[in-house]
Amino acid sequence: MASATTGAAAKPAAPSGLAASAASSSQINLTWNDNSSNETQFLIERSQNGSSFTQIGTVAANVRTYSATGLQANTRYYFRVRAANNLGYS
């Protein structure tokens, strides 16, 4: 006997409504809308110039918040969040 589970039929839909709020001089809290029903995780990415992003964390499917910590005071940061599954990224 053998069994298997089929993968997602499509890449996940992109999250929307990303909002960032400074919680302290070293922490920014992120929230977003989950528009996908087939993501396996969300990738959180950060940039200081708005064009070159680096992944800084992940959260599980259906999680819609992230706290970026260890940040430098009085510094502008740009963030983006991408949904992911076994077929790729939003």
Coordinates of N, CA, C and O in Angstrom, one line a residue:
M1 N 0.8 -1.2 0.0 CA 0.0 0.0 0.0 C 0.9 1.2 0.0 O 1.9 1.2 0.6
A2 N 0.5 2.3 -0.7 CA 1.2 3.5 -0.7 C 0.2 4.7 -0.7 O -1.0 4.5 -1.1
S3 N 0.6 5.8 -0.2 CA -0.2 7.0 -0.2 C 0.6 8.2 -0.4 O 1.8 8.2 -0.2
A4 N 0.0 9.3 -0.9 CA 0.6 10.5 -1.2 C -0.4 11.6 -1.1 O -1.6 11.4 -1.3
T5 N 0.1 12.8 -0.8 CA -0.8 14.0 -0.8 C -0.4 14.9 -1.9 O 0.7 15.2 -2.1
T6 N -1.4 15.3 -2.7 CA -1.1 16.2 -3.8 C -0.7 17.6 -3.3 O -1.1 18.0 -2.2
G7 N 0.0 18.3 -4.1 CA 0.5 19.6 -3.7 C -0.5 20.7 -4.1 O -1.6 20.4 -4.7
A8 N -0.2 21.9 -3.8 CA -1.1 23.0 -4.1 C -1.3 23.1 -5.6 O -0.3 22.8 -6.4
A9 N -2.4 23.5 -6.1 CA -2.7 23.6 -7.5 C -2.1 24.9 -8.1 O -2.0 25.0 -9.3
A10 N -1.7 25.9 -7.3 CA -1.2 27.1 -7.9 C -0.3 27.8 -6.8 O -0.4 27.5 -5.6
K11 N 0.4 28.8 -7.3 CA 1.2 29.6 -6.3 C 0.2 30.4 -5.5 O -0.9 30.6 -5.9
P12 N 0.5 30.7 -4.3 CA -0.4 31.4 -3.4 C -0.7 32.8 -3.9 O 0.2 33.5 -4.5
A13 N -1.8 33.4 -3.5 CA -2.1 34.8 -3.8 C -1.3 35.7 -2.9 O -1.0 35.3 -1.7
A14 N -0.9 36.8 -3.4 CA -0.1 37.7 -2.6 C -0.9 38.3 -1.4 O -2.1 38.6 -1.6
P15 N -0.2 38.5 -0.3 CA -0.9 39.2 0.8 C -1.1 40.7 0.4 O -0.4 41.2 -0.5
S16 N -2.0 41.4 1.1 CA -2.2 42.8 0.8 C -2.3 43.6 2.1 O -2.3 43.0 3.2
G17 N -2.3 44.9 2.0 CA -2.5 45.7 3.1 C -1.4 45.7 4.2 O -1.7 45.9 5.3
L18 N -0.2 45.5 3.7 CA 0.9 45.5 4.6 C 1.0 46.8 5.4 O 1.1 47.9 4.7
A19 N 1.1 46.8 6.7 CA 1.2 48.0 7.5 C 2.4 47.7 8.5 O 2.6 46.6 9.0
A20 N 3.1 48.8 8.7 CA 4.3 48.8 9.6 C 4.1 49.9 10.7 O 3.8 51.0 10.3
S21 N 4.3 49.5 11.9 CA 4.2 50.5 13.0 C 5.4 50.3 14.0 O 5.7 49.2 14.4
A22 N 6.0 51.5 14.3 CA 7.2 51.4 15.2 C 6.6 51.1 16.6 O 5.8 51.9 17.2
A23 N 7.1 50.1 17.3 CA 6.7 49.7 18.6 C 7.7 50.3 19.6 O 7.4 50.6 20.8
S24 N 9.0 50.5 19.2 CA 10.0 51.1 20.0 C 11.1 51.6 19.1 O 11.0 51.5 17.9
S25 N 12.2 52.0 19.7 CA 13.4 52.4 18.8 C 14.1 51.3 18.2 O 14.9 51.5 17.3
S26 N 13.7 50.0 18.5 CA 14.4 48.9 17.9 C 13.4 47.8 17.4 O 13.8 46.7 17.1
Q27 N 12.1 48.1 17.4 CA 11.1 47.1 16.9 C 10.1 47.8 16.1 O 9.5 48.8 16.4
I28 N 9.7 47.1 15.0 CA 8.6 47.5 14.1 C 7.7 46.3 13.9 O 8.2 45.2 13.6
N29 N 6.4 46.5 14.2 CA 5.4 45.4 14.1 C 4.8 45.5 12.7 O 4.4 46.6 12.3
L30 N 4.6 44.4 12.0 CA 4.0 44.3 10.7 C 2.7 43.5 10.8 O 2.5 42.6 11.6
T31 N 1.7 44.0 10.0 CA 0.4 43.2 9.9 C 0.1 43.2 8.4 O 0.5 44.2 7.7
W32 N -0.7 42.2 8.0 CA -1.1 42.2 6.6 C -2.3 41.3 6.4 O -2.7 40.6 7.4
N33 N -3.0 41.4 5.3 CA -4.1 40.5 5.0 C -3.7 39.3 4.2 O -2.9 39.3 3.3
D34 N -4.2 38.1 4.7 CA -3.9 36.9 4.1 C -4.9 36.6 3.0 O -6.1 36.3 3.3
N35 N -4.5 36.7 1.7 CA -5.4 36.5 0.6 C -5.4 35.1 0.0 O -6.0 34.9 -1.1
S36 N -4.6 34.2 0.6 CA -4.4 32.9 0.0 C -5.0 31.8 0.9 O -5.0 32.0 2.1
S37 N -5.4 30.8 0.3 CA -5.9 29.6 1.1 C -4.9 28.4 0.9 O -5.2 27.4 1.5
N38 N -3.8 28.6 0.2 CA -2.9 27.5 0.0 C -1.5 27.8 0.3 O -0.6 27.1 -0.2
E39 N -1.2 28.8 1.1 CA 0.2 29.1 1.5 C 0.6 28.1 2.5 O -0.2 27.6 3.3
T40 N 1.9 27.8 2.6 CA 2.5 27.0 3.6 C 3.2 27.9 4.6 O 3.5 27.5 5.8
Q41 N 3.6 29.1 4.2 CA 4.3 30.0 5.1 C 4.3 31.4 4.4 O 4.0 31.5 3.3
F42 N 4.7 32.4 5.2 CA 4.9 33.7 4.7 C 6.4 34.1 5.0 O 7.0 33.8 6.0
L43 N 7.0 34.7 4.0 CA 8.4 35.1 4.1 C 8.4 36.6 4.3 O 7.8 37.4 3.6
I44 N 9.1 37.0 5.4 CA 9.2 38.5 5.7 C 10.6 38.9 5.2 O 11.6 38.3 5.5
E45 N 10.6 40.0 4.5 CA 11.8 40.6 3.9 C 12.0 42.0 4.3 O 11.0 42.7 4.4
R46 N 13.2 42.5 4.4 CA 13.5 43.8 4.8 C 14.6 44.5 3.9 O 15.5 43.8 3.4
S47 N 14.5 45.8 3.7 CA 15.4 46.5 2.9 C 15.6 47.9 3.6 O 14.8 48.4 4.3
Q48 N 16.8 48.5 3.4 CA 17.0 49.9 3.8 C 17.0 50.8 2.7 O 17.0 52.0 2.9
N49 N 16.9 50.3 1.4 CA 16.9 51.2 0.3 C 15.6 51.0 -0.6 O 15.4 51.7 -1.5
G50 N 14.7 50.1 -0.2 CA 13.5 49.9 -0.9 C 13.6 49.0 -2.2 O 12.6 48.8 -2.8
S51 N 14.8 48.6 -2.5 CA 14.9 47.8 -3.7 C 15.6 46.5 -3.5 O 15.4 45.5 -4.2
S52 N 16.6 46.4 -2.6 CA 17.3 45.2 -2.4 C 16.9 44.6 -1.0 O 17.2 45.1 0.0
F53 N 16.1 43.5 -1.1 CA 15.5 42.9 0.1 C 16.2 41.7 0.5 O 16.7 40.9 -0.3
T54 N 16.2 41.4 1.8 CA 16.8 40.2 2.4 C 15.8 39.6 3.3 O 15.1 40.3 4.1
Q55 N 15.6 38.3 3.2 CA 14.7 37.6 4.1 C 15.2 37.6 5.5 O 16.3 37.3 5.8
I56 N 14.3 38.0 6.4 CA 14.6 38.1 7.9 C 13.8 37.2 8.7 O 14.1 37.0 9.9
G57 N 12.8 36.6 8.2 CA 12.0 35.6 9.0 C 11.0 35.0 8.2 O 10.7 35.3 7.0
T58 N 10.3 34.0 8.8 CA 9.1 33.3 8.3 C 8.1 33.2 9.4 O 8.4 33.1 10.6
V59 N 6.9 33.1 9.0 CA 5.8 32.7 9.9 C 4.9 31.7 9.2 O 4.9 31.5 8.0
A60 N 4.2 30.9 10.0 CA 3.4 29.8 9.4 C 2.2 30.3 8.6 O 1.8 31.5 8.7
A61 N 1.6 29.4 7.9 CA 0.4 29.7 7.2 C -0.7 30.3 8.1 O -0.8 29.9 9.3
N62 N -1.4 31.3 7.6 CA -2.5 31.9 8.3 C -2.1 32.9 9.4 O -2.9 33.5 10.0
V63 N -0.8 33.1 9.7 CA -0.3 34.1 10.6 C -0.3 35.4 9.8 O 0.2 35.4 8.7
R64 N -0.7 36.5 10.5 CA -0.8 37.7 9.8 C 0.0 38.9 10.5 O -0.3 40.0 10.3
T65 N 0.9 38.5 11.3 CA 1.7 39.5 12.1 C 3.2 39.0 12.2 O 3.5 37.8 12.2
Y66 N 4.1 40.0 12.4 CA 5.5 39.7 12.6 C 6.1 40.9 13.3 O 5.8 42.1 13.0
S67 N 7.0 40.7 14.2 CA 7.7 41.7 14.9 C 9.2 41.7 14.5 O 9.9 40.7 14.8
A68 N 9.6 42.7 13.8 CA 11.0 42.9 13.4 C 11.7 43.5 14.6 O 11.4 44.7 15.0
T69 N 12.7 42.9 15.2 CA 13.4 43.4 16.4 C 14.9 43.5 16.1 O 15.4 43.1 15.0
G70 N 15.6 44.2 17.0 CA 17.0 44.4 16.9 C 17.4 45.4 15.8 O 18.5 45.4 15.3
L71 N 16.4 46.4 15.6 CA 16.6 47.4 14.6 C 17.4 48.6 15.2 O 17.4 48.8 16.4
Q72 N 18.0 49.4 14.3 CA 18.7 50.6 14.7 C 17.7 51.8 14.9 O 16.8 51.9 14.1
A73 N 17.9 52.5 15.9 CA 17.1 53.7 16.2 C 17.2 54.7 15.0 O 18.3 54.8 14.4
N74 N 16.1 55.4 14.8 CA 16.1 56.5 13.8 C 16.5 56.1 12.4 O 17.3 56.8 11.7
T75 N 16.1 54.9 12.0 CA 16.5 54.4 10.7 C 15.2 54.0 9.9 O 14.3 53.3 10.5
R76 N 15.1 54.3 8.7 CA 14.0 53.9 7.8 C 14.2 52.5 7.3 O 15.3 52.2 6.8
Y77 N 13.2 51.6 7.5 CA 13.2 50.3 6.9 C 12.0 50.1 6.0 O 11.0 50.6 6.3
Y78 N 12.2 49.3 5.0 CA 11.2 48.9 4.1 C 11.0 47.4 4.2 O 11.9 46.6 4.4
F79 N 9.7 47.0 4.2 CA 9.4 45.6 4.4 C 8.5 45.1 3.3 O 7.7 45.9 2.7
R80 N 8.5 43.8 3.0 CA 7.6 43.1 2.1 C 7.3 41.7 2.7 O 8.2 41.2 3.3
V81 N 6.2 41.2 2.4 CA 5.8 39.9 2.8 C 5.3 39.1 1.6 O 4.5 39.6 0.8
R82 N 5.8 37.9 1.4 CA 5.4 37.0 0.3 C 4.8 35.7 0.9 O 5.4 35.1 1.8
A83 N 3.7 35.3 0.3 CA 3.2 34.0 0.6 C 4.0 32.9 -0.2 O 4.4 33.2 -1.3
A84 N 4.1 31.7 0.4 CA 4.9 30.7 -0.3 C 4.2 29.3 -0.2 O 3.5 29.1 0.8
N85 N 4.4 28.5 -1.2 CA 4.0 27.1 -1.1 C 5.0 26.3 -1.9 O 6.0 26.8 -2.4
N86 N 4.7 25.0 -2.1 CA 5.6 24.2 -2.9 C 5.8 24.5 -4.3 O 6.7 24.0 -5.0
L87 N 4.9 25.4 -4.9 CA 5.0 25.8 -6.3 C 5.7 27.1 -6.4 O 6.0 27.5 -7.6
G88 N 5.9 27.9 -5.4 CA 6.6 29.1 -5.5 C 6.1 30.2 -4.5 O 5.5 29.9 -3.5
Y89 N 6.4 31.4 -4.9 CA 6.1 32.6 -4.1 C 5.0 33.5 -4.8 O 4.9 33.5 -6.0
S90 N 4.3 34.2 -4.0 CA 3.3 35.2 -4.5 C 4.0 36.3 -5.2 O 5.2 36.5 -5.0

